[in-house]
XYZ file of C-alpha atoms in Angstrom:
334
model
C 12.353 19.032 -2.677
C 12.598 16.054 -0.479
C 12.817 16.148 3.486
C 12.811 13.984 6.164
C 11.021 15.053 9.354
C 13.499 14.458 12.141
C 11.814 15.833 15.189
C 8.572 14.494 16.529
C 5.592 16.752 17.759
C 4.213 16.106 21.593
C 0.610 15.291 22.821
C 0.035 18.827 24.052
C 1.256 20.432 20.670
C -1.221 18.119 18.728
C -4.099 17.989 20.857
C -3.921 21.985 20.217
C -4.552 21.706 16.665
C -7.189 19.567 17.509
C -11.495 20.643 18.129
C -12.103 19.862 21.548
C -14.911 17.194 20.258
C -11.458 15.369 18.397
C -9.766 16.231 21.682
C -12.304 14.172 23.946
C -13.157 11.497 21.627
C -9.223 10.429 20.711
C -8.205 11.036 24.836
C -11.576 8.713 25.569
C -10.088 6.051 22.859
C -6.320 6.127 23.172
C -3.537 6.794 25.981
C -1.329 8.768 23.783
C -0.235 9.215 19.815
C 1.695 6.766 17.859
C 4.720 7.305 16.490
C 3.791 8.139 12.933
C 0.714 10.503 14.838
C 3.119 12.167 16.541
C 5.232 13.057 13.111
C 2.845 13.299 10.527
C -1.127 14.862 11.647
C 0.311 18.520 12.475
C 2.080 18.497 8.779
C -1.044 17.037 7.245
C -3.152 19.966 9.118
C -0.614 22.557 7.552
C -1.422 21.316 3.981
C 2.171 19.500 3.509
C 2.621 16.364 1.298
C 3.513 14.152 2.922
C 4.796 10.087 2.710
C 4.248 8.586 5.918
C 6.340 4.705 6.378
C 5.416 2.602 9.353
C 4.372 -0.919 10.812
C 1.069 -2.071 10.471
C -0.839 -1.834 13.050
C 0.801 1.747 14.004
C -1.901 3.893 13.398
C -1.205 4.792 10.170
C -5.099 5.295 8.636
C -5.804 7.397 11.768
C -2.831 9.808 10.871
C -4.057 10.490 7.627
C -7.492 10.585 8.475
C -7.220 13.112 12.435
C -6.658 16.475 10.899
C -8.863 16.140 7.584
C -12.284 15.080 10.096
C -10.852 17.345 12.443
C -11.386 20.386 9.546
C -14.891 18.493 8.449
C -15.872 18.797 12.397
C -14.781 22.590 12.299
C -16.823 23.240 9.322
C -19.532 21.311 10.512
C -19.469 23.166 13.790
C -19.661 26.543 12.146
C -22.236 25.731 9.366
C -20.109 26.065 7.019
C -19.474 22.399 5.412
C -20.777 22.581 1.533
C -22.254 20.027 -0.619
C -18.737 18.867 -2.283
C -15.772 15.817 -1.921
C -13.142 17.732 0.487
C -10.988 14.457 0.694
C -10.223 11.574 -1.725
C -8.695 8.162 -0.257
C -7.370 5.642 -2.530
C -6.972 1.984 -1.904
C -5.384 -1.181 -4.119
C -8.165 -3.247 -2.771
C -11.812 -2.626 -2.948
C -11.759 -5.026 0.559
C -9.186 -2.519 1.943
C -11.623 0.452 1.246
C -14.525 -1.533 3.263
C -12.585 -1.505 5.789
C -11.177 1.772 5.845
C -14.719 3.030 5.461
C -15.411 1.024 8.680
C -12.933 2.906 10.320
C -13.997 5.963 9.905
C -17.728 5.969 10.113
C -17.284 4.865 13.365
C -15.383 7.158 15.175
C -17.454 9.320 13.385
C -20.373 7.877 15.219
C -18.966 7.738 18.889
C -17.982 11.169 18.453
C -21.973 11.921 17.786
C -22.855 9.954 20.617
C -20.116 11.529 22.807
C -21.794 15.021 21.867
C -25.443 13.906 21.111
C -26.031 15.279 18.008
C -25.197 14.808 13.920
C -22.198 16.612 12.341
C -23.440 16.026 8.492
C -20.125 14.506 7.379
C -20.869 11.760 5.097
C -18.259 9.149 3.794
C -18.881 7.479 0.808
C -17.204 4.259 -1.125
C -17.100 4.309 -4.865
C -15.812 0.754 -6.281
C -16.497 -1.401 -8.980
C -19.112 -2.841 -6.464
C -20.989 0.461 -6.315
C -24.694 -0.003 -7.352
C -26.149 2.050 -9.829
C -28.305 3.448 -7.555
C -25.806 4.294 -5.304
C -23.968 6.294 -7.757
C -26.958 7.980 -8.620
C -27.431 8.991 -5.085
C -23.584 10.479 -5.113
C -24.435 13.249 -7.250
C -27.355 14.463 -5.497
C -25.283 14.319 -1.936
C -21.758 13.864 -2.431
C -19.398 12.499 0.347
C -17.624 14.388 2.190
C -14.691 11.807 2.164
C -14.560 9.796 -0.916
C -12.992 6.097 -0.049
C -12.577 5.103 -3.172
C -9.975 2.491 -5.373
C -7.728 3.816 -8.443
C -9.783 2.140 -11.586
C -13.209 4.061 -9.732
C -11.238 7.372 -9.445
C -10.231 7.343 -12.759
C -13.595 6.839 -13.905
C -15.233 9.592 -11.403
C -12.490 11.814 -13.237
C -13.854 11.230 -16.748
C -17.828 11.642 -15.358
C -18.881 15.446 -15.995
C -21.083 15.466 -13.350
C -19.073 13.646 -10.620
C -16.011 15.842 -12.000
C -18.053 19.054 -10.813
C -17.580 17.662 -7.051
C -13.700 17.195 -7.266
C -13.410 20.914 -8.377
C -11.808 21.553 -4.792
C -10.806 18.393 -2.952
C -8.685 19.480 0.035
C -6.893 16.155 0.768
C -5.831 13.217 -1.321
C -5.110 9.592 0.572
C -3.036 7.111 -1.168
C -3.214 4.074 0.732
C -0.447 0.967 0.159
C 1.516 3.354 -1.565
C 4.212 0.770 -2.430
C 1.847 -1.295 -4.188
C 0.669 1.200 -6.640
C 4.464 2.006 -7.638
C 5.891 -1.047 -8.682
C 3.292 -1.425 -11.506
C 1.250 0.172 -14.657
C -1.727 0.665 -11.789
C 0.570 3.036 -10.378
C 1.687 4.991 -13.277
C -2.433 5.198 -14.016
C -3.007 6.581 -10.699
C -0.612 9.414 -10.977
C -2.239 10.132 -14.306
C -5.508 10.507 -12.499
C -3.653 12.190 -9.583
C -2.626 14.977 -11.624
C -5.860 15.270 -13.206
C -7.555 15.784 -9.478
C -4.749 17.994 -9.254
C -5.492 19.927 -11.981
C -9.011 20.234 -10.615
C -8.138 21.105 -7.226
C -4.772 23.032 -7.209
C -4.046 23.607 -3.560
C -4.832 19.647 -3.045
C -2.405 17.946 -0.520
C -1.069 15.079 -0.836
C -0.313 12.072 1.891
C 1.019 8.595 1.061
C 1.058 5.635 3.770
C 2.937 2.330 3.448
C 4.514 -0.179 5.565
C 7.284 -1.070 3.285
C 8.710 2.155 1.614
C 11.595 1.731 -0.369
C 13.818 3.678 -2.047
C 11.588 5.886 -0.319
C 12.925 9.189 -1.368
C 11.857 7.659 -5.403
C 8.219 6.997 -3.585
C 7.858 10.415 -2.391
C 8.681 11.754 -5.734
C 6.144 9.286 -7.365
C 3.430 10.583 -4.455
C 4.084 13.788 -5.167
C 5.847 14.196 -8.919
C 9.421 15.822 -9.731
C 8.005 19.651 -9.400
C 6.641 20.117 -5.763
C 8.169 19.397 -1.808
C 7.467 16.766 0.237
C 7.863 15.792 3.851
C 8.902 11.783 4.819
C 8.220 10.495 8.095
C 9.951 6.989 8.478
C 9.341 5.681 12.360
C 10.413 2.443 13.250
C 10.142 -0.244 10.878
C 11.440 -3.161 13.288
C 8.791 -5.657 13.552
C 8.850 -9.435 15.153
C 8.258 -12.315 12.746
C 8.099 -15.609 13.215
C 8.706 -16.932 9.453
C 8.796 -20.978 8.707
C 8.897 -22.655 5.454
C 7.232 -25.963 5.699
C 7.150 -28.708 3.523
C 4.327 -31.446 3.599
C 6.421 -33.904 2.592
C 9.905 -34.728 3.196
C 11.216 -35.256 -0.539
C 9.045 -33.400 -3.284
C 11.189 -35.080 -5.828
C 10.514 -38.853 -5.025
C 6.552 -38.576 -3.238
C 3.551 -39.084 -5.704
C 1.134 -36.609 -6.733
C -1.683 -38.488 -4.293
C 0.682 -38.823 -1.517
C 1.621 -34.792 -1.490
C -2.128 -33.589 -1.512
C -3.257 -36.329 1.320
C -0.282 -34.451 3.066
C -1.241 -30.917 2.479
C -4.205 -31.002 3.366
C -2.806 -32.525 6.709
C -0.553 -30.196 7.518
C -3.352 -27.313 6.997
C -5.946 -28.954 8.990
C -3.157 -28.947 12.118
C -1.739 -25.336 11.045
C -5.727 -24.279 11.167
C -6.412 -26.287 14.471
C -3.605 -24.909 16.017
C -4.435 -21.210 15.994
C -7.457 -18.955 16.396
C -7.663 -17.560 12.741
C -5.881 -18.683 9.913
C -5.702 -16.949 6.288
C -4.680 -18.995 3.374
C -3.857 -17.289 0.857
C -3.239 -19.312 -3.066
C -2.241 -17.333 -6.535
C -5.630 -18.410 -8.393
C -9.518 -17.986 -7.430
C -9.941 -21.538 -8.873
C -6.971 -22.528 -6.445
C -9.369 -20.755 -3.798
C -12.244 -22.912 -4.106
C -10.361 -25.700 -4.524
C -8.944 -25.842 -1.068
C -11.980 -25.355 0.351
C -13.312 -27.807 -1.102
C -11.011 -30.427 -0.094
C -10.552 -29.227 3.684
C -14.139 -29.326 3.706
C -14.485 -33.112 1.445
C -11.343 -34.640 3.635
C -12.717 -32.921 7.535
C -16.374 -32.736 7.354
C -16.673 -33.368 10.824
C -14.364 -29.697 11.055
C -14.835 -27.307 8.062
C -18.576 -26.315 7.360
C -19.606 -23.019 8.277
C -16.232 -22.303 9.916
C -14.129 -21.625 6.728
C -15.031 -19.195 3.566
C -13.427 -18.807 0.208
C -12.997 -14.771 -0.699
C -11.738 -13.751 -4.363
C -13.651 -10.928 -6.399
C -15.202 -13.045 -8.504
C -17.570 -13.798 -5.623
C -20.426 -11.518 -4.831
C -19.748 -8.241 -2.625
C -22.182 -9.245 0.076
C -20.671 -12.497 0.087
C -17.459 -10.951 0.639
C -18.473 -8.190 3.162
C -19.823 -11.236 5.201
C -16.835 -13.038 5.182
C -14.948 -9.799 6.004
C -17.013 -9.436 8.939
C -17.652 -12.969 9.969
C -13.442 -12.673 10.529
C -13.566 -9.742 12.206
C -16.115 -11.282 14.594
C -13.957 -14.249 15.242
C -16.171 -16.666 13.986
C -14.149 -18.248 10.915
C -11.716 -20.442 11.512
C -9.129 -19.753 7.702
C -10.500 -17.469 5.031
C -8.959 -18.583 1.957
């Protein structure tokens, strides 16, 4: 069964749910709860699957993420939290799991500070960059939130021994839901789904996506044909400012040469023209080439200010790109 939530919950009702140590910490960080907070953490803390649909930059990770820490902090607090994964997120991207693993160690961390002392939670990221002895190091302490992408899941649920530790996962995060749906990635992920299932019957399940449509067929694929699940859709109305630019006035009739030299032009004053810029092309060879040429036709510009990033490329390159942007200090990231 399918159903919308209609009715939003208040501050007070949610902050009620909430440990007083989640309490301080999110009223220390934040003014009030977003719109998909306000629908979607009180179902998620009543074990309801859920498919939440909002903007970016809403808030989204944080509403799937408040009430499962909030338990972890509970269980922490009363000595009770066990060697085992009690949540599972699931990203596309192995970059979107970095970051999401960001994201939660450190309010994590502030929330130590704020009480001056160590809950034991541990969050761990399992990806195809995962080093052996990492893995290793899994099985002897397990995290207690598993950030993780839908190849490495299906994997951990073919290990025996990593198997053992998803006997009774509380919580299961599927992030970018759309993106999974519309292929075969998809369609292997609810394989492994109902395999984690399997292992963990009273699992819940959330989904989160920006772009959710049909959604009443993505809540079904979150959650199968046989069991209920709650849709929050807030406000999807968000300002673009879309151009299509051409380098040249008439592709037809301009030479090969003269549409490159032009290109590369119009990037260089798209790139000077705004703080960060992110380029993206539909090859990793098409990557590398155009930084090589911004960097070959503006030497004088593009050195250590620009960086390629395609998973061919090493994973501390790529976490060092990923936070070089974050620090501000690239100008494009192709």
């Amino acid at each position: 069964m399918i159903e919308y939530i209609k009715k939003p919950y208040n501050d007070e009702e949610i902050y009620k749910i909430l440990n007083p140590i989640v309490r301080t910490w999110f009223k220390s960080k934040f003014k009030t709860f977003s719109d998909p907070q306000k629908y979607a953490i009180i179902p998620i803390h009543q074990r309801q699957n859920i498919l939440v649909s909002a903007v970016t930059g809403s808030g989204k990770t944080l509403t799937g993420f408040l009430a499962i820490l909030n338990e972890l902090i509970n269980l922490s607090e009363q000595k009770k939290l066990e060697n085992r994964v009690y949540a599972v997120y699931c990203s596309p991207l192995k970059a979107l799991s970095n970051d999401v693993q960001l994201n939660l160690i450190n309010p994590l961390k502030e929330m130590e500070q704020q009480e001056n002392k160590q809950f034991g939670i541990r969050i761990g990221l399992r990806t195809g960059d995962t080093s052996v002895s990492e893995r290793q190091k899994m099985l002897k302490y397990p995290p207690h939130i598993l950030v993780t992408t839908s190849e490495s899941l299906a994997i951990l649920l073919t290990t025996i021994k990593f198997s053992e530790l998803l006997k009774d996962v509380q919580y299961f995060i599927m992030d970018e839901l759309h993106s999974f749906a519309e292929n075969k990635r998809g369609t292997h992920l609810t394989l492994s789904l109902e395999r984690l299932q399997h292992l963990s019957p009273t699992m819940t399940r959330a989904g989160l996506s920006a772009t959710a449509e049909p959604i009443e067929k993505l809540a079904q694929f979150l959650v199968g044909t046989q069991r209920e699940c709650k849709i929050v859709k807030t406000d999807l109305t968000k300002k673009l400012d879309v151009k299509v630019i051409s380098p040249v006035q008439d592709l037809m009739n301009t030479t090969e040469r003269q549409i490159h030299h032009q290109l590369y032009s119009l990037l260089d004053n798209l790139i000077e023209e705004h703080r960060t810029t992110l380029i993206f092309t539909n090859t990793r060879a098409g990557t590398e080439r155009v930084v090589h040429h911004l960097k070959q036709n503006f030497p004088k510009k593009y050195i250590e200010n620009i960086a390629a990033h395609h998973g061919s490329l090493s994973k501390t390159h790529r976490l060092e790109v990923e936070q070089k942007l974050r620090d501000g200090k690239l100008k494009a990231v192709i």
